[in-house]
Amino acid sequence: MYISTKAMFITFEGIDGCGKSSQTKRLLERLNDEGIKTILVREPGGTPISEEVRDILLDKRSKGMSNRTEALLMTASRAQLTHELVQPNLEKGNWVIADRYADSTLAYQGGGRKIDLDWLIQLNHFATFGIQPNLTFVVDVMPEEAFRRKTGENDRIESEGILFQNEVRKKYADLIKLFPDRIVLVDGHKSEEEIHNTIWEELLRRKYFNEKK
Ligand code: TYD
């Protein structure tokens, strides 16, 4: 069992199908089992209002959506989630894990849709009330591998295809260079177990919690 030194905000990022969602669930279970109260949220979505925004964003009938509208709706969903769940939980001392957060907007709307990064950084700043993750894991896989793993129908953004995902992946690589202290790259081609262990070791290395005596 552990006691945390302070409430941490940890986000998971990566292209579609990179395997981050199973990692968020594993980390959530492990932290709660170790005595660290943690919640898991996802984006876009995570609150009733944000889930409605998500439906508009991912619906294939929204194919006429402009890139700017997409960026605004992604960040609108984020503002509601931050207001309802992220900020209040961190204030209570709970840990928060997010399956995607502000970096997704930089990677998808910046890398994929080619919107100027400075605009997106400002939008994110507004939507997050200035809250930044303490630590971000980018689960990195080749787009071809991510597509191979895919089951079920593609949503509007997944339908953009491999070239789009490649641009998103490149932007994540740029973000790692821009924020080397916050963002950690993990190799998504490894087994689920190995990836989880790498993530856990990173938390231990950063001394985010101490052993309960
Ligand atoms: P989702 O089904 O949650 O994808 P995943 O399981 O890969 O996380 O769909 C979310 C989609 O929205 C995904 O294609 C990434 C995209 N997205 C953006 O384009 N910008 C954003 O800011 C966020 C949060 C997500």
mmCIF file of C-alpha atoms and ligand atoms in Angstrom:
data_model
loop_
_atom_site.group_PDB
_atom_site.id
_atom_site.type_symbol
_atom_site.label_atom_id
_atom_site.label_comp_id
_atom_site.label_asym_id
_atom_site.label_seq_id
_atom_site.Cartn_x
_atom_site.Cartn_y
_atom_site.Cartn_z
ATOM 1 C CA MET A 1 0.000 0.000 0.000
ATOM 2 C CA TYR A 2 1.095 3.552 -0.739
ATOM 3 C CA ILE A 3 0.241 7.110 0.287
ATOM 4 C CA SER A 4 0.444 9.764 -2.383
ATOM 5 C CA THR A 5 2.453 12.908 -1.875
ATOM 6 C CA LYS A 6 -0.112 15.000 -3.806
ATOM 7 C CA ALA A 7 -3.052 14.518 -6.173
ATOM 8 C CA MET A 8 -1.689 13.728 -9.614
ATOM 9 C CA PHE A 9 -3.254 14.254 -13.002
ATOM 10 C CA ILE A 10 -2.079 11.645 -15.506
ATOM 11 C CA THR A 11 -3.139 11.604 -19.140
ATOM 12 C CA PHE A 12 -2.842 8.958 -21.853
ATOM 13 C CA GLU A 13 -2.428 9.812 -25.494
ATOM 14 C CA GLY A 14 -1.751 8.181 -28.835
ATOM 15 C CA ILE A 15 -3.271 7.517 -32.246
ATOM 16 C CA ASP A 16 -6.532 5.610 -32.615
ATOM 17 C CA GLY A 17 -6.130 1.946 -31.684
ATOM 18 C CA CYS A 18 -2.787 2.402 -29.867
ATOM 19 C CA GLY A 19 -3.992 0.449 -26.824
ATOM 20 C CA LYS A 20 -4.040 3.320 -24.316
ATOM 21 C CA SER A 21 -7.565 2.606 -23.064
ATOM 22 C CA SER A 22 -6.621 -0.789 -21.594
ATOM 23 C CA GLN A 23 -3.627 0.878 -19.936
ATOM 24 C CA THR A 24 -5.789 3.563 -18.326
ATOM 25 C CA LYS A 25 -8.033 0.862 -16.830
ATOM 26 C CA ARG A 26 -5.103 -1.170 -15.543
ATOM 27 C CA LEU A 27 -3.492 1.860 -13.929
ATOM 28 C CA LEU A 28 -6.816 2.889 -12.376
ATOM 29 C CA GLU A 29 -7.236 -0.557 -10.778
ATOM 30 C CA ARG A 30 -3.663 -0.707 -9.572
ATOM 31 C CA LEU A 31 -3.734 2.740 -7.971
ATOM 32 C CA ASN A 32 -7.039 2.074 -6.221
ATOM 33 C CA ASP A 33 -5.782 -1.361 -5.049
ATOM 34 C CA GLU A 34 -2.689 0.340 -3.626
ATOM 35 C CA GLY A 35 -4.852 2.736 -1.610
ATOM 36 C CA ILE A 36 -4.643 5.789 -3.887
ATOM 37 C CA LYS A 37 -8.112 7.068 -4.658
ATOM 38 C CA THR A 38 -8.289 7.597 -8.404
ATOM 39 C CA ILE A 39 -10.928 8.305 -11.030
ATOM 40 C CA LEU A 40 -10.792 7.671 -14.767
ATOM 41 C CA VAL A 41 -12.322 9.973 -17.370
ATOM 42 C CA ARG A 42 -12.320 9.893 -21.149
ATOM 43 C CA GLU A 43 -12.379 12.465 -23.915
ATOM 44 C CA PRO A 44 -14.216 13.687 -25.800
ATOM 45 C CA GLY A 45 -16.953 12.976 -23.265
ATOM 46 C CA GLY A 46 -16.908 11.990 -19.629
ATOM 47 C CA THR A 47 -19.900 14.057 -18.431
ATOM 48 C CA PRO A 48 -23.503 14.071 -19.751
ATOM 49 C CA ILE A 49 -22.963 17.361 -21.628
ATOM 50 C CA SER A 50 -19.558 16.303 -22.961
ATOM 51 C CA GLU A 51 -20.935 12.936 -24.114
ATOM 52 C CA GLU A 52 -23.552 14.781 -26.174
ATOM 53 C CA VAL A 53 -20.787 16.837 -27.749
ATOM 54 C CA ARG A 54 -18.883 13.582 -28.393
ATOM 55 C CA ASP A 55 -21.856 12.146 -30.287
ATOM 56 C CA ILE A 56 -21.885 15.149 -32.625
ATOM 57 C CA LEU A 57 -18.107 14.946 -33.101
ATOM 58 C CA LEU A 58 -17.872 11.261 -33.940
ATOM 59 C CA ASP A 59 -21.135 10.847 -35.868
ATOM 60 C CA LYS A 60 -20.485 10.200 -39.561
ATOM 61 C CA ARG A 61 -23.453 12.440 -40.346
ATOM 62 C CA SER A 62 -21.266 15.354 -39.129
ATOM 63 C CA LYS A 63 -19.096 15.029 -42.237
ATOM 64 C CA GLY A 64 -19.581 18.704 -43.137
ATOM 65 C CA MET A 65 -17.969 19.851 -39.892
ATOM 66 C CA SER A 66 -15.261 22.473 -40.365
ATOM 67 C CA ASN A 67 -11.876 21.956 -38.725
ATOM 68 C CA ARG A 68 -12.400 24.973 -36.496
ATOM 69 C CA THR A 69 -15.796 23.717 -35.351
ATOM 70 C CA GLU A 70 -14.147 20.398 -34.535
ATOM 71 C CA ALA A 71 -11.455 22.133 -32.456
ATOM 72 C CA LEU A 72 -14.051 24.202 -30.620
ATOM 73 C CA LEU A 73 -16.250 21.207 -29.836
ATOM 74 C CA MET A 74 -13.286 19.135 -28.620
ATOM 75 C CA THR A 75 -12.305 21.934 -26.279
ATOM 76 C CA ALA A 76 -15.933 22.599 -25.258
ATOM 77 C CA SER A 77 -16.195 18.981 -24.151
ATOM 78 C CA ARG A 78 -12.914 19.462 -22.250
ATOM 79 C CA ALA A 79 -14.096 22.612 -20.476
ATOM 80 C CA GLN A 80 -17.155 20.802 -19.105
ATOM 81 C CA LEU A 81 -15.151 17.747 -18.056
ATOM 82 C CA THR A 82 -12.536 19.891 -16.340
ATOM 83 C CA HIS A 83 -15.195 21.918 -14.540
ATOM 84 C CA GLU A 84 -17.263 18.919 -13.424
ATOM 85 C CA LEU A 85 -14.664 16.257 -12.709
ATOM 86 C CA VAL A 86 -10.986 17.030 -13.204
ATOM 87 C CA GLN A 87 -10.678 20.166 -11.099
ATOM 88 C CA PRO A 88 -13.005 19.116 -8.219
ATOM 89 C CA ASN A 89 -11.334 15.715 -7.861
ATOM 90 C CA LEU A 90 -7.819 17.109 -7.848
ATOM 91 C CA GLU A 91 -8.923 19.661 -5.247
ATOM 92 C CA LYS A 92 -10.283 16.822 -3.069
ATOM 93 C CA GLY A 93 -6.912 15.098 -3.273
ATOM 94 C CA ASN A 94 -8.014 12.351 -5.664
ATOM 95 C CA TRP A 95 -5.880 11.307 -8.591
ATOM 96 C CA VAL A 96 -7.315 11.724 -12.066
ATOM 97 C CA ILE A 97 -6.431 9.608 -15.091
ATOM 98 C CA ALA A 98 -7.670 10.883 -18.449
ATOM 99 C CA ASP A 99 -7.955 8.789 -21.597
ATOM 100 C CA ARG A 100 -7.006 11.729 -23.873
ATOM 101 C CA TYR A 101 -6.836 15.391 -22.875
ATOM 102 C CA ALA A 102 -5.436 18.641 -24.288
ATOM 103 C CA ASP A 103 -2.554 17.020 -26.229
ATOM 104 C CA SER A 104 -5.117 15.206 -28.406
ATOM 105 C CA THR A 105 -6.277 18.578 -29.706
ATOM 106 C CA LEU A 106 -2.694 19.581 -30.525
ATOM 107 C CA ALA A 107 -1.998 16.244 -32.235
ATOM 108 C CA TYR A 108 -5.308 15.747 -34.109
ATOM 109 C CA GLN A 109 -6.471 19.275 -34.858
ATOM 110 C CA GLY A 110 -2.883 20.573 -35.115
ATOM 111 C CA GLY A 111 -1.158 17.607 -36.792
ATOM 112 C CA GLY A 112 -4.130 16.019 -38.559
ATOM 113 C CA ARG A 113 -6.171 19.094 -39.495
ATOM 114 C CA LYS A 114 -3.238 21.521 -39.715
ATOM 115 C CA ILE A 115 -4.699 24.218 -37.482
ATOM 116 C CA ASP A 116 -2.064 26.601 -36.176
ATOM 117 C CA LEU A 117 -0.695 25.304 -32.871
ATOM 118 C CA ASP A 118 -0.721 28.713 -31.148
ATOM 119 C CA TRP A 119 -4.486 28.977 -31.558
ATOM 120 C CA LEU A 120 -4.970 25.492 -30.162
ATOM 121 C CA ILE A 121 -2.692 26.149 -27.188
ATOM 122 C CA GLN A 122 -4.802 29.204 -26.342
ATOM 123 C CA LEU A 123 -8.042 27.285 -26.763
ATOM 124 C CA ASN A 124 -6.714 24.543 -24.510
ATOM 125 C CA HIS A 125 -5.647 27.061 -21.913
ATOM 126 C CA PHE A 126 -9.188 28.478 -21.837
ATOM 127 C CA ALA A 127 -10.845 25.048 -21.742
ATOM 128 C CA THR A 128 -8.633 23.573 -19.026
ATOM 129 C CA PHE A 129 -8.703 26.602 -16.717
ATOM 130 C CA GLY A 130 -4.920 26.385 -16.995
ATOM 131 C CA ILE A 131 -4.740 22.895 -15.483
ATOM 132 C CA GLN A 132 -1.951 20.785 -16.932
ATOM 133 C CA PRO A 133 -1.287 17.098 -16.497
ATOM 134 C CA ASN A 134 1.605 16.214 -14.197
ATOM 135 C CA LEU A 135 2.509 13.341 -16.473
ATOM 136 C CA THR A 136 1.447 12.175 -19.929
ATOM 137 C CA PHE A 137 2.069 8.800 -21.533
ATOM 138 C CA VAL A 138 2.020 8.644 -25.312
ATOM 139 C CA VAL A 139 1.444 5.026 -26.290
ATOM 140 C CA ASP A 140 3.181 4.831 -29.628
ATOM 141 C CA VAL A 141 2.290 2.362 -32.381
ATOM 142 C CA MET A 142 2.626 2.379 -36.140
ATOM 143 C CA PRO A 143 -0.696 3.349 -37.761
ATOM 144 C CA GLU A 144 -0.641 0.117 -39.797
ATOM 145 C CA GLU A 145 -0.489 -1.900 -36.571
ATOM 146 C CA ALA A 146 -3.270 0.172 -34.999
ATOM 147 C CA PHE A 147 -5.500 -0.485 -38.031
ATOM 148 C CA ARG A 148 -4.753 -4.217 -37.895
ATOM 149 C CA ARG A 149 -5.968 -4.316 -34.281
ATOM 150 C CA LYS A 150 -9.146 -2.425 -35.039
ATOM 151 C CA THR A 151 -12.521 -4.121 -34.631
ATOM 152 C CA GLY A 152 -15.937 -2.599 -35.336
ATOM 153 C CA GLU A 153 -16.938 0.304 -37.512
ATOM 154 C CA ASN A 154 -14.800 3.434 -37.934
ATOM 155 C CA ASP A 155 -16.165 6.693 -36.497
ATOM 156 C CA ARG A 156 -15.878 10.014 -38.392
ATOM 157 C CA ILE A 157 -12.293 10.703 -37.305
ATOM 158 C CA GLU A 158 -11.028 7.125 -37.673
ATOM 159 C CA SER A 159 -12.411 7.177 -41.228
ATOM 160 C CA GLU A 160 -9.713 9.722 -42.142
ATOM 161 C CA GLY A 161 -7.330 6.777 -42.648
ATOM 162 C CA ILE A 162 -3.657 5.933 -42.242
ATOM 163 C CA LEU A 163 -2.100 9.106 -43.681
ATOM 164 C CA PHE A 164 -4.092 11.223 -41.227
ATOM 165 C CA GLN A 165 -3.034 8.990 -38.312
ATOM 166 C CA ASN A 166 0.558 9.334 -39.473
ATOM 167 C CA GLU A 167 0.327 13.127 -39.238
ATOM 168 C CA VAL A 168 -1.174 12.805 -35.750
ATOM 169 C CA ARG A 169 1.644 10.471 -34.718
ATOM 170 C CA LYS A 170 4.269 12.923 -36.031
ATOM 171 C CA LYS A 171 2.701 15.728 -34.009
ATOM 172 C CA TYR A 172 2.847 13.606 -30.853
ATOM 173 C CA ALA A 173 6.566 13.122 -31.567
ATOM 174 C CA ASP A 174 6.945 16.932 -31.780
ATOM 175 C CA LEU A 175 5.071 17.369 -28.494
ATOM 176 C CA ILE A 176 7.419 14.946 -26.734
ATOM 177 C CA LYS A 177 10.323 17.154 -27.834
ATOM 178 C CA LEU A 178 8.481 20.293 -26.709
ATOM 179 C CA PHE A 179 7.552 18.927 -23.263
ATOM 180 C CA PRO A 180 10.246 16.358 -22.444
ATOM 181 C CA ASP A 181 9.712 16.525 -18.663
ATOM 182 C CA ARG A 182 5.990 15.920 -18.822
ATOM 183 C CA ILE A 183 5.528 13.533 -21.755
ATOM 184 C CA VAL A 184 6.868 9.990 -21.732
ATOM 185 C CA LEU A 185 6.808 7.791 -24.823
ATOM 186 C CA VAL A 186 5.971 4.120 -24.316
ATOM 187 C CA ASP A 187 6.328 1.468 -26.973
ATOM 188 C CA GLY A 188 2.806 0.293 -27.766
ATOM 189 C CA HIS A 189 4.084 -2.740 -29.695
ATOM 190 C CA LYS A 190 5.083 -4.400 -26.398
ATOM 191 C CA SER A 191 2.696 -6.627 -24.407
ATOM 192 C CA GLU A 192 -0.008 -5.069 -22.246
ATOM 193 C CA GLU A 193 1.815 -6.342 -19.154
ATOM 194 C CA GLU A 194 5.178 -4.876 -20.172
ATOM 195 C CA ILE A 195 3.629 -1.498 -20.982
ATOM 196 C CA HIS A 196 1.840 -1.414 -17.640
ATOM 197 C CA ASN A 197 5.086 -2.219 -15.810
ATOM 198 C CA THR A 198 6.928 0.577 -17.634
ATOM 199 C CA ILE A 199 4.191 3.009 -16.618
ATOM 200 C CA TRP A 200 4.239 1.879 -12.993
ATOM 201 C CA GLU A 201 8.026 2.162 -12.819
ATOM 202 C CA GLU A 202 7.807 5.717 -14.149
ATOM 203 C CA LEU A 203 5.443 6.650 -11.300
ATOM 204 C CA LEU A 204 7.787 5.088 -8.754
ATOM 205 C CA ARG A 205 10.770 6.838 -10.315
ATOM 206 C CA ARG A 206 8.988 10.180 -10.001
ATOM 207 C CA LYS A 207 8.243 9.480 -6.303
ATOM 208 C CA TYR A 208 4.546 10.308 -6.661
ATOM 209 C CA PHE A 209 3.835 8.164 -3.612
ATOM 210 C CA ASN A 210 5.553 6.651 -0.602
ATOM 211 C CA GLU A 211 5.230 3.214 0.894
ATOM 212 C CA LYS A 212 2.718 3.128 3.766
ATOM 213 C CA LYS A 213 4.538 2.138 6.944
HETATM 214 P P1 TYD B 1 -12.454 7.463 -29.256
HETATM 215 O O1 TYD B 1 -13.384 6.420 -29.757
HETATM 216 O O2 TYD B 1 -12.536 7.833 -27.829
HETATM 217 O O3 TYD B 1 -11.003 7.062 -29.684
HETATM 218 P P2 TYD B 1 -9.879 6.376 -28.848
HETATM 219 O O4 TYD B 1 -10.468 5.117 -28.291
HETATM 220 O O5 TYD B 1 -8.809 6.151 -29.865
HETATM 221 O O6 TYD B 1 -9.481 7.374 -27.794
HETATM 222 O O7 TYD B 1 -12.651 8.738 -30.192
HETATM 223 C C1 TYD B 1 -12.068 9.900 -29.958
HETATM 224 C C2 TYD B 1 -11.612 10.450 -31.283
HETATM 225 O O8 TYD B 1 -11.547 11.862 -31.180
HETATM 226 C C3 TYD B 1 -10.235 9.957 -31.664
HETATM 227 O O9 TYD B 1 -10.197 9.715 -33.068
HETATM 228 C C4 TYD B 1 -9.355 11.135 -31.334
HETATM 229 C C5 TYD B 1 -10.256 12.314 -31.539
HETATM 230 N N1 TYD B 1 -9.920 13.512 -30.753
HETATM 231 C C6 TYD B 1 -9.522 14.671 -31.410
HETATM 232 O O10 TYD B 1 -9.453 14.708 -32.652
HETATM 233 N N2 TYD B 1 -9.229 15.782 -30.675
HETATM 234 C C7 TYD B 1 -9.335 15.797 -29.319
HETATM 235 O O11 TYD B 1 -9.058 16.834 -28.674
HETATM 236 C C8 TYD B 1 -9.763 14.602 -28.642
HETATM 237 C C9 TYD B 1 -9.891 14.574 -27.165
HETATM 238 C C10 TYD B 1 -10.033 13.487 -29.414
#
